[in-house]
Short mmCIF file of C-alpha atoms in Angstrom, two decimals:
data_model
loop_
_atom_site.label_atom_id
_atom_site.label_comp_id
_atom_site.label_asym_id
_atom_site.label_seq_id
_atom_site.Cartn_x
_atom_site.Cartn_y
_atom_site.Cartn_z
CA MET Z 467 102.20 -69.12 82.56
CA THR Z 468 98.95 -67.24 82.33
CA SER Z 469 99.38 -63.73 80.99
CA VAL Z 470 97.94 -60.98 83.12
CA ALA Z 471 96.44 -57.98 81.40
CA PRO Z 472 98.09 -54.75 82.44
CA LYS Z 473 96.13 -52.68 84.94
CA HIS Z 474 95.25 -49.23 83.66
CA HIS Z 475 94.98 -46.40 86.14
CA ASN Z 476 92.54 -44.46 83.98
CA ASP Z 477 90.89 -44.33 80.58
CA ALA Z 478 93.76 -42.28 79.13
CA ASP Z 479 96.24 -45.10 79.88
CA ARG Z 480 93.89 -47.65 78.37
CA ILE Z 481 93.40 -45.61 75.20
CA LYS Z 482 97.16 -45.08 74.92
CA THR Z 483 97.80 -48.83 75.16
CA ILE Z 484 95.15 -49.63 72.54
CA SER Z 485 96.58 -46.95 70.23
CA GLU Z 486 100.07 -48.41 70.54
CA LYS Z 487 98.75 -51.88 69.67
CA PHE Z 488 96.86 -50.38 66.75
CA LEU Z 489 100.02 -48.79 65.36
CA GLU Z 490 101.90 -52.07 65.73
CA ASN Z 491 99.47 -53.71 63.30
CA GLU Z 492 101.18 -53.27 59.94
CA GLU Z 493 98.11 -54.32 57.97
CA LEU Z 494 95.92 -51.64 59.56
CA THR Z 495 98.52 -48.88 59.28
CA GLY Z 496 99.06 -49.86 55.65
CA LEU Z 497 95.36 -49.40 54.95
CA ILE Z 498 95.43 -45.98 56.62
CA ASP Z 499 98.41 -44.97 54.49
CA GLU Z 500 96.53 -46.12 51.40
CA LEU Z 501 93.44 -44.14 52.43
CA ALA Z 502 95.50 -41.04 53.21
CA GLY Z 503 97.17 -41.25 49.81
CA SER Z 504 93.82 -41.34 48.04
CA THR Z 505 92.56 -38.04 49.47
CA ASN Z 506 93.96 -34.56 49.95
CA ASN Z 507 91.37 -33.69 52.58
CA ALA Z 508 92.33 -34.51 56.16
CA ASP Z 509 88.68 -34.23 57.23
CA ASP Z 510 87.70 -36.92 54.73
CA LEU Z 511 90.39 -39.18 56.16
CA VAL Z 512 89.19 -38.67 59.74
CA LYS Z 513 85.58 -39.01 58.63
CA GLY Z 514 86.33 -42.36 56.99
CA LEU Z 515 88.20 -43.65 60.03
CA LEU Z 516 85.41 -42.45 62.33
CA GLN Z 517 82.80 -44.22 60.24
CA ALA Z 518 84.77 -47.48 60.26
CA SER Z 519 85.45 -47.20 64.01
CA LEU Z 520 81.81 -46.58 64.86
CA ASN Z 521 80.55 -49.45 62.74
CA ARG Z 522 83.10 -51.77 64.30
CA GLY Z 523 82.31 -50.46 67.77
CA LEU Z 524 78.58 -51.02 67.33
CA SER Z 525 79.25 -54.56 66.21
CA ALA Z 526 81.46 -55.12 69.27
CA GLU Z 527 78.68 -53.75 71.49
CA LEU Z 528 76.25 -56.32 70.11
CA ASP Z 529 78.87 -59.05 70.65
CA ALA Z 530 79.10 -58.07 74.30
CA HIS Z 531 75.30 -57.94 74.59
CA LEU Z 532 74.81 -61.43 73.10
CA GLY Z 533 77.80 -62.94 74.86
CA TYR Z 534 79.46 -64.29 71.72
CA ALA Z 535 81.12 -62.97 68.59
CA LYS Z 536 79.65 -63.20 65.12
CA GLY Z 537 80.21 -66.68 63.63
CA ASP Z 538 81.39 -68.19 66.95
CA ARG Z 539 79.02 -71.16 67.22
CA GLU Z 540 80.80 -72.78 70.15
CA ALA Z 541 80.54 -69.65 72.27
CA ARG Z 542 76.85 -69.32 71.38
CA GLN Z 543 76.19 -72.91 72.47
CA GLU Z 544 77.99 -72.27 75.74
CA THR Z 545 75.83 -69.26 76.50
CA ALA Z 546 72.68 -71.19 75.62
CA SER Z 547 71.23 -67.92 74.38
CA THR Z 548 68.08 -67.92 72.28
CA ASN Z 549 68.81 -64.38 71.12
CA SER Z 550 70.79 -63.76 67.94
CA ARG Z 551 71.66 -61.14 65.35
CA ASN Z 552 68.95 -59.77 63.15
CA GLY Z 553 70.79 -57.80 60.49
CA THR Z 554 71.36 -54.07 60.50
CA TYR Z 555 69.52 -50.88 59.69
CA PRO Z 556 71.03 -47.74 58.12
CA LYS Z 557 71.43 -44.55 60.10
CA THR Z 558 73.02 -41.21 59.26
CA VAL Z 559 74.47 -39.09 62.07
CA ASP Z 560 75.94 -35.62 61.90
CA THR Z 561 79.44 -35.06 63.24
CA THR Z 562 81.97 -32.23 63.33
CA TYR Z 563 83.43 -33.77 60.15
CA GLY Z 564 80.11 -33.96 58.32
CA PRO Z 565 77.40 -36.65 58.07
CA ILE Z 566 78.45 -40.30 58.20
CA ASP Z 567 76.46 -43.42 57.34
CA LEU Z 568 76.29 -46.25 59.84
CA ASP Z 569 75.00 -49.82 59.80
CA VAL Z 570 73.48 -50.27 63.24
CA PRO Z 571 73.15 -53.95 64.22
CA ARG Z 572 70.06 -55.30 65.96
CA ASP Z 573 69.06 -58.49 67.74
CA ARG Z 574 65.94 -60.63 67.37
CA ALA Z 575 64.78 -59.99 70.94
CA GLY Z 576 64.95 -56.24 70.40
CA SER Z 577 66.80 -55.81 73.69
CA PHE Z 578 70.02 -54.34 72.26
CA ILE Z 579 70.43 -50.64 73.10
CA PRO Z 580 73.66 -49.22 71.63
CA LYS Z 581 75.57 -46.80 73.85
CA MET Z 582 78.09 -45.56 71.30
CA VAL Z 583 75.31 -44.14 69.09
CA PRO Z 584 72.16 -44.07 71.28
CA LYS Z 585 68.76 -44.65 69.74
CA GLY Z 586 67.15 -41.45 68.52
CA SER Z 587 70.42 -39.54 68.39
CA ARG Z 588 71.16 -37.77 65.13
CA ARG Z 589 74.34 -36.01 66.21
CA LEU Z 590 77.52 -37.26 67.81
CA GLY Z 591 79.15 -35.58 70.78
CA GLY Z 592 81.08 -32.48 69.82
CA LEU Z 593 78.65 -31.09 67.26
CA ASP Z 594 76.22 -29.77 69.89
CA GLU Z 595 79.09 -28.11 71.73
CA GLN Z 596 80.30 -26.55 68.47
CA ILE Z 597 76.83 -25.17 67.73
CA ILE Z 598 76.53 -23.66 71.21
CA SER Z 599 80.02 -22.16 70.88
CA LEU Z 600 79.11 -20.55 67.54
CA TYR Z 601 75.89 -19.22 69.04
CA ALA Z 602 77.76 -17.79 72.04
CA GLY Z 603 80.23 -16.15 69.66
CA GLY Z 604 77.47 -14.06 68.11
CA MET Z 605 76.25 -16.14 65.15
CA THR Z 606 72.50 -16.33 64.64
CA ILE Z 607 70.71 -19.65 64.18
CA ARG Z 608 70.44 -19.09 60.43
CA ASP Z 609 74.15 -18.18 60.28
CA ILE Z 610 75.01 -21.43 62.07
CA GLN Z 611 72.71 -23.37 59.73
CA HIS Z 612 74.51 -21.97 56.69
CA HIS Z 613 77.96 -22.44 58.26
CA LEU Z 614 77.37 -26.14 59.00
CA ALA Z 615 75.94 -26.75 55.54
CA THR Z 616 78.88 -25.12 53.72
CA THR Z 617 81.73 -26.39 55.92
CA LEU Z 618 80.54 -29.83 57.04
CA GLY Z 619 77.80 -30.65 54.59
CA THR Z 620 75.50 -31.07 57.59
CA ASP Z 621 71.98 -29.80 56.99
CA LEU Z 622 70.30 -29.15 60.33
CA SER Z 623 66.92 -27.48 60.54
CA HIS Z 624 66.33 -24.12 62.21
CA GLU Z 625 64.27 -25.90 64.90
CA THR Z 626 67.03 -28.44 65.63
CA ILE Z 627 69.67 -25.77 66.16
CA SER Z 628 67.25 -23.77 68.30
CA ASN Z 629 66.54 -26.85 70.44
CA ILE Z 630 70.28 -27.46 70.89
CA THR Z 631 70.84 -23.92 72.17
CA ASP Z 632 67.68 -24.14 74.33
CA ALA Z 633 69.22 -27.14 76.08
CA VAL Z 634 71.33 -24.75 78.17
CA LEU Z 635 68.26 -23.00 79.64
CA ASP Z 636 68.20 -25.33 82.65
CA GLU Z 637 71.85 -24.52 83.30
CA VAL Z 638 71.07 -20.81 82.97
CA MET Z 639 68.29 -21.06 85.55
CA ILE Z 640 70.56 -22.91 87.96
CA TRP Z 641 73.17 -20.19 87.55
CA GLN Z 642 70.61 -17.40 87.89
CA LYS Z 643 69.34 -18.88 91.17
CA ARG Z 644 72.66 -19.96 92.68
CA GLN Z 645 73.65 -18.91 96.20
CA LEU Z 646 75.87 -15.82 96.46
CA ASP Z 647 78.32 -14.54 99.05
CA SER Z 648 76.82 -12.82 102.09
CA PHE Z 649 78.88 -9.66 101.61
CA TYR Z 650 80.21 -7.76 98.60
CA PRO Z 651 82.29 -4.63 99.20
CA VAL Z 652 81.37 -3.30 95.74
CA ILE Z 653 78.61 -4.08 93.23
CA TYR Z 654 78.54 -2.49 89.76
CA LEU Z 655 75.28 -2.14 87.83
CA ASP Z 656 74.95 -1.30 84.15
CA ALA Z 657 72.70 -2.09 81.19
CA ILE Z 658 72.63 -2.61 77.44
CA ARG Z 659 69.66 -1.98 75.16
CA ILE Z 660 68.19 -4.91 73.22
CA LYS Z 661 65.16 -5.57 71.00
CA VAL Z 662 62.73 -8.23 72.24
CA ARG Z 663 59.50 -9.53 70.71
CA ASP Z 664 56.72 -9.03 73.23
CA ASN Z 665 53.00 -9.61 72.52
CA HIS Z 666 53.52 -9.76 68.74
CA ARG Z 667 55.52 -6.53 68.58
CA VAL Z 668 59.19 -5.69 68.96
CA ILE Z 669 60.05 -3.31 71.78
CA GLY Z 670 63.26 -1.96 73.25
CA LYS Z 671 64.25 -3.35 76.62
CA SER Z 672 67.21 -3.05 78.96
CA ALA Z 673 69.32 -6.04 79.95
CA TYR Z 674 70.86 -5.25 83.33
CA LEU Z 675 74.01 -6.93 84.56
CA ALA Z 676 75.28 -6.91 88.14
CA VAL Z 677 78.97 -7.55 88.82
CA GLY Z 678 80.02 -8.06 92.43
CA VAL Z 679 83.56 -7.74 93.79
CA ASP Z 680 84.18 -10.22 96.60
CA LEU Z 681 86.62 -9.87 99.50
CA ASP Z 682 89.40 -11.35 97.36
CA GLY Z 683 88.85 -8.72 94.67
CA ILE Z 684 87.45 -11.21 92.14
CA LYS Z 685 84.61 -9.92 89.96
CA HIS Z 686 81.56 -12.15 89.58
CA VAL Z 687 78.56 -11.71 87.30
CA LEU Z 688 75.72 -12.02 89.83
CA GLY Z 689 72.74 -12.00 87.52
CA ILE Z 690 70.95 -10.82 84.38
CA TRP Z 691 67.57 -9.06 84.41
CA ILE Z 692 65.43 -7.93 81.46
CA GLN Z 693 63.12 -4.95 81.88
CA ALA Z 694 61.33 -2.56 79.52
CA THR Z 695 61.50 0.40 81.93
CA GLU Z 696 63.50 0.94 85.07
CA GLY Z 697 61.99 2.19 88.30
CA ALA Z 698 61.67 1.60 92.02
CA ALA Z 699 59.55 -1.53 91.60
CA PHE Z 700 62.05 -3.13 89.20
CA TRP Z 701 65.07 -2.37 91.37
CA ALA Z 702 63.23 -3.60 94.45
CA HIS Z 703 62.81 -6.92 92.60
CA VAL Z 704 66.52 -7.04 91.69
CA CYS Z 705 67.67 -6.25 95.24
CA ALA Z 706 65.21 -8.76 96.69
CA ASP Z 707 66.48 -11.42 94.28
CA LEU Z 708 70.09 -10.83 95.37
CA ALA Z 709 69.08 -10.80 99.03
CA ASN Z 710 67.11 -14.05 98.68
CA ARG Z 711 70.18 -15.66 97.14
CA GLY Z 712 72.29 -14.83 100.18
CA VAL Z 713 73.56 -11.24 99.82
CA GLU Z 714 73.16 -9.79 103.31
CA ASP Z 715 75.13 -6.60 102.88
CA VAL Z 716 76.77 -4.39 100.24
CA LEU Z 717 79.07 -1.50 101.08
CA ILE Z 718 79.04 0.42 97.77
CA VAL Z 719 76.67 0.16 94.80
CA CYS Z 720 78.26 1.86 91.79
CA CYS Z 721 75.94 2.75 88.90
CA ASP Z 722 74.85 5.42 86.45
CA GLY Z 723 72.17 7.28 88.41
CA LEU Z 724 69.54 4.59 87.81
CA LYS Z 725 65.99 5.66 88.67
CA GLY Z 726 64.54 4.08 91.77
CA LEU Z 727 67.76 2.27 92.70
CA PRO Z 728 68.68 4.34 95.82
CA GLU Z 729 65.30 3.64 97.40
CA ALA Z 730 65.47 -0.08 96.62
CA VAL Z 731 69.02 -0.41 97.96
CA GLU Z 732 68.16 1.54 101.11
CA ALA Z 733 65.17 -0.71 101.75
CA THR Z 734 67.20 -3.91 101.24
CA TRP Z 735 70.62 -2.94 102.63
CA PRO Z 736 70.10 0.21 104.77
CA ASP Z 737 73.81 0.84 105.37
CA SER Z 738 74.85 0.72 101.71
CA MET Z 739 76.09 3.73 99.75
CA ILE Z 740 75.00 4.58 96.18
CA GLN Z 741 77.83 5.97 94.08
CA THR Z 742 77.31 7.46 90.63
CA CYS Z 743 80.04 6.53 88.16
CA VAL Z 744 82.29 9.57 87.69
CA VAL Z 745 83.06 8.66 84.10
CA HIS Z 746 79.34 8.65 83.33
CA LEU Z 747 79.07 12.14 84.82
CA ILE Z 748 81.92 13.39 82.62
CA ARG Z 749 80.36 11.82 79.52
CA ALA Z 750 76.95 13.26 80.39
CA ALA Z 751 78.47 16.74 80.78
CA ASN Z 752 80.32 16.45 77.47
CA ARG Z 753 77.06 15.59 75.74
CA PHE Z 754 76.40 19.34 75.62
CA VAL Z 755 79.95 20.28 74.53
CA VAL Z 756 81.26 20.55 70.98
CA TYR Z 757 83.91 18.01 70.10
CA SER Z 758 86.79 20.51 69.93
CA ASP Z 759 86.17 21.62 73.55
CA ARG Z 760 85.61 18.23 75.16
CA LYS Z 761 89.21 17.54 76.18
CA GLN Z 762 89.50 20.95 77.80
CA VAL Z 763 86.18 20.57 79.64
CA SER Z 764 87.21 17.14 80.92
CA ARG Z 765 90.53 18.59 82.07
CA GLU Z 766 88.77 21.38 83.97
CA LEU Z 767 86.31 18.98 85.61
CA LYS Z 768 89.15 16.79 86.88
CA ALA Z 769 89.65 19.31 89.70
CA VAL Z 770 86.14 18.44 90.93
CA TYR Z 771 86.51 14.68 91.33
CA THR Z 772 90.13 14.80 92.51
CA ALA Z 773 89.32 17.28 95.31
CA THR Z 774 90.18 16.32 98.88
CA ASP Z 775 86.64 16.79 100.24
CA GLU Z 776 83.15 18.00 99.37
CA ASP Z 777 83.86 21.70 100.08
CA ALA Z 778 86.94 21.69 97.83
CA ALA Z 779 85.01 19.86 95.09
CA TRP Z 780 82.17 22.42 95.23
CA GLU Z 781 84.65 25.29 94.98
CA ALA Z 782 86.23 23.63 91.92
CA LEU Z 783 82.81 23.21 90.30
CA GLN Z 784 81.95 26.87 90.96
CA ALA Z 785 85.30 27.92 89.52
CA PHE Z 786 84.49 25.95 86.35
CA ALA Z 787 80.99 27.49 86.23
CA ASP Z 788 82.53 31.00 86.37
CA SER Z 789 85.10 30.21 83.68
CA ALA Z 790 84.66 30.90 79.96
CA LEU Z 791 83.95 27.24 79.26
CA GLY Z 792 81.46 27.03 82.14
CA LYS Z 793 79.55 30.04 80.85
CA LYS Z 794 79.67 28.65 77.32
CA TYR Z 795 78.25 25.30 78.46
CA PRO Z 796 75.95 25.94 81.47
CA GLN Z 797 74.14 22.64 80.94
CA ALA Z 798 77.38 20.76 81.61
CA VAL Z 799 77.56 22.52 84.98
CA ALA Z 800 73.88 21.81 85.67
CA ASN Z 801 74.48 18.12 84.99
CA TRP Z 802 76.99 17.97 87.88
CA VAL Z 803 74.80 20.06 90.17
CA ASN Z 804 71.80 17.77 89.60
CA ALA Z 805 73.88 14.68 90.35
CA TRP Z 806 75.78 16.20 93.28
CA ASP Z 807 74.11 14.15 96.03
CA ARG Z 808 74.91 10.92 94.18
CA PHE Z 809 78.49 12.03 93.49
CA ILE Z 810 79.72 13.23 96.90
CA PRO Z 811 79.97 9.77 98.58
CA PHE Z 812 82.96 9.27 96.29
CA LEU Z 813 84.85 12.11 98.03
CA GLN Z 814 84.92 10.45 101.45
CA PHE Z 815 87.03 7.53 100.21
CA PRO Z 816 90.85 7.36 100.22
CA PRO Z 817 92.78 7.30 96.89
CA MET Z 818 92.94 3.53 96.23
CA VAL Z 819 89.23 3.09 96.90
CA ARG Z 820 88.43 5.99 94.57
CA LYS Z 821 90.27 4.16 91.78
CA VAL Z 822 88.03 1.12 92.31
CA ILE Z 823 84.69 2.99 92.26
CA TYR Z 824 85.72 5.83 89.94
CA THR Z 825 84.11 4.09 86.98
CA THR Z 826 81.93 1.13 86.10
CA ASN Z 827 84.40 0.27 83.32
CA SER Z 828 84.82 -3.21 84.76
CA ILE Z 829 81.23 -3.95 83.77
CA GLU Z 830 81.18 -1.64 80.75
CA SER Z 831 84.03 -3.57 79.15
CA LEU Z 832 81.95 -6.72 79.59
CA ASN Z 833 78.93 -4.96 78.12
CA ASN Z 834 80.98 -3.86 75.09
CA GLU Z 835 81.95 -7.46 74.41
CA VAL Z 836 78.32 -8.51 74.82
CA ARG Z 837 77.21 -5.81 72.35
CA LYS Z 838 79.67 -7.12 69.76
CA ALA Z 839 78.38 -10.66 70.14
CA THR Z 840 74.69 -9.67 70.00
CA ARG Z 841 75.05 -7.13 67.19
CA ASN Z 842 73.94 -9.62 64.53
CA ARG Z 843 70.68 -10.34 66.33
CA VAL Z 844 68.06 -7.87 65.20
CA GLN Z 845 65.67 -9.08 67.90
CA PHE Z 846 65.15 -11.78 70.51
CA THR Z 847 62.03 -13.96 70.47
CA ASN Z 848 61.40 -13.46 74.21
CA ASP Z 849 63.09 -12.55 77.50
CA GLU Z 850 64.27 -16.14 78.10
CA SER Z 851 65.98 -16.20 74.70
CA ALA Z 852 67.73 -12.91 75.50
CA ILE Z 853 68.96 -14.15 78.90
CA LYS Z 854 70.14 -17.45 77.34
CA THR Z 855 72.10 -15.61 74.65
CA LEU Z 856 73.62 -13.11 77.08
CA TRP Z 857 74.61 -15.89 79.47
CA LEU Z 858 76.30 -17.94 76.75
CA THR Z 859 78.05 -14.83 75.46
CA ILE Z 860 79.35 -13.93 78.91
CA CYS Z 861 80.53 -17.52 79.40
CA ASN Z 862 82.42 -17.27 76.13
CA ILE Z 863 83.97 -13.93 77.14
CA GLU Z 864 85.02 -15.23 80.55
CA ASP Z 865 86.58 -18.33 78.98
CA LYS Z 866 88.65 -16.12 76.66
CA ARG Z 867 89.73 -13.91 79.56
CA ALA Z 868 90.71 -16.94 81.61
CA ALA Z 869 92.79 -18.25 78.70
CA ARG Z 870 94.57 -14.90 78.37
CA ARG Z 871 95.27 -14.80 82.11
CA ALA Z 872 96.68 -18.32 82.00
CA LYS Z 873 99.15 -17.22 79.31
CA LYS Z 874 100.21 -14.07 81.13
CA GLU Z 875 100.38 -15.48 84.63
CA LYS Z 876 102.73 -18.40 85.07
CA GLY Z 877 101.23 -21.03 87.30
CA ALA Z 878 97.79 -19.39 87.11
CA VAL Z 879 94.96 -21.54 88.42
CA LYS Z 880 92.84 -22.73 85.51
CA GLN Z 881 89.08 -22.37 85.74
CA PRO Z 882 87.19 -25.64 86.16
CA GLU Z 883 85.61 -26.74 82.89
CA SER Z 884 82.20 -27.18 84.49
CA GLY Z 885 82.33 -23.94 86.47
CA ARG Z 886 81.32 -21.27 84.01
CA LEU Z 887 81.33 -17.70 85.26
CA VAL Z 888 82.90 -18.85 88.51
CA GLU Z 889 85.75 -16.40 88.40
CA GLY Z 890 86.24 -13.14 86.56
CA LYS Z 891 89.05 -10.65 86.39
CA LYS Z 892 90.70 -9.50 89.61
CA THR Z 893 90.27 -5.85 90.58
CA THR Z 894 93.45 -3.79 90.13
CA ASN Z 895 95.13 -2.63 93.38
CA TRP Z 896 92.43 -4.42 95.35
CA LYS Z 897 94.51 -5.26 98.42
CA GLN Z 898 95.41 -1.61 99.04
CA ALA Z 899 91.80 -0.55 98.45
CA LEU Z 900 90.47 -3.28 100.77
CA ASN Z 901 92.84 -2.28 103.56
CA GLN Z 902 91.71 1.34 103.28
CA LEU Z 903 88.06 0.29 103.35
CA ILE Z 904 88.59 -1.90 106.43
CA VAL Z 905 90.30 0.99 108.25
CA ALA Z 906 87.50 3.39 107.28
CA TYR Z 907 84.62 0.98 108.00
CA PRO Z 908 85.87 -1.69 110.44
CA GLU Z 909 82.41 -2.50 111.80
CA ARG Z 910 81.12 -3.37 108.30
CA PHE Z 911 83.94 -5.81 107.52
CA GLU Z 912 84.44 -7.44 110.92
CA PRO Z 913 81.56 -10.00 110.60
CA TYR Z 914 82.91 -11.24 107.25
CA LEU Z 915 86.67 -11.40 107.81
#
């Protein structure tokens, strides 16, 4: 009876079957035991097995290419092939376990192209991903170079590591130009300061991040923009970019009193409201207050932003201005007066909505993580390098957050491996806030529900 090879539903089943057969071979397992007993380093063991497996796999690839195994004269005669083996050439490739030496076989016709270790490749899969992960975690190129040399014995040049990280630029551009939702109830805008080399000198620039909250309450990083100075022209460019990528309407834009933003938003989305972050206003007021009085000043100002309407809020601010603290710190009062027009939209919203737009903390927490990861970088070579680094850092942060959510939430949907930055954290109490917004502004939500 002819034996029929078992049908494997996928590669995992096939690999499992091969592994089981491998373990059944007493001679092979005995050799592994002997190798394991001769070293105390698990990496050396894996490195040795990997080297042997790759050399054997390359030889098997050439067998398949020629149509007969080495030394099998009968099979060669049956194929009537004029091509044959032509020795090997040495090649060293870097892996996550360190460099390994290979003997790559070749044929006389020069038609053999190995797939397991492609021609020109100097690194095996896994090492590039590790380098990108280290870069996203905040390590500089020189830090990564030293880390690989000391831990793996792999000596990669500065240019090689830079080229590996540059390989994600195409992915960054695709992400930066992707289509967005047509409507976002809330968009948060904030920035971090970075140093960028520009025209042979290092200057300070702002890296702006936009985080949009969709109808399901999920926060999405919409884009990254680098600019030396903010102004109407810059924000017109940002709003136009978002609009060109599909954003037709935004209900609330929450920010820190950015110059030129109200005009740009009004020109792009005429019905949108600009809301200054209340926490930023409190911090700005406390900038003029001695440390020992800050808690008391913040406590007094709470009556302003928890007021029921604009009139009540103005009375609370006047009461603070007439108090001992208000007279001691008149500039803190002036700070609120100057920002009053950008603050009062907040007062027309019901309680749950106020909690959502009260602060830009949802983007500030992201910015804090980004600052930690970019702290080691004294400067960026150009704007593209800065955007690449920020994007990789944000990807890394979102992956960590997704992992934490998966642990906390039983049955949580796991993010797709290829879908970086697809889904961020969900806004707290979003359903209640959304219902209140729909009741207050039914005509704005109706086209999108």
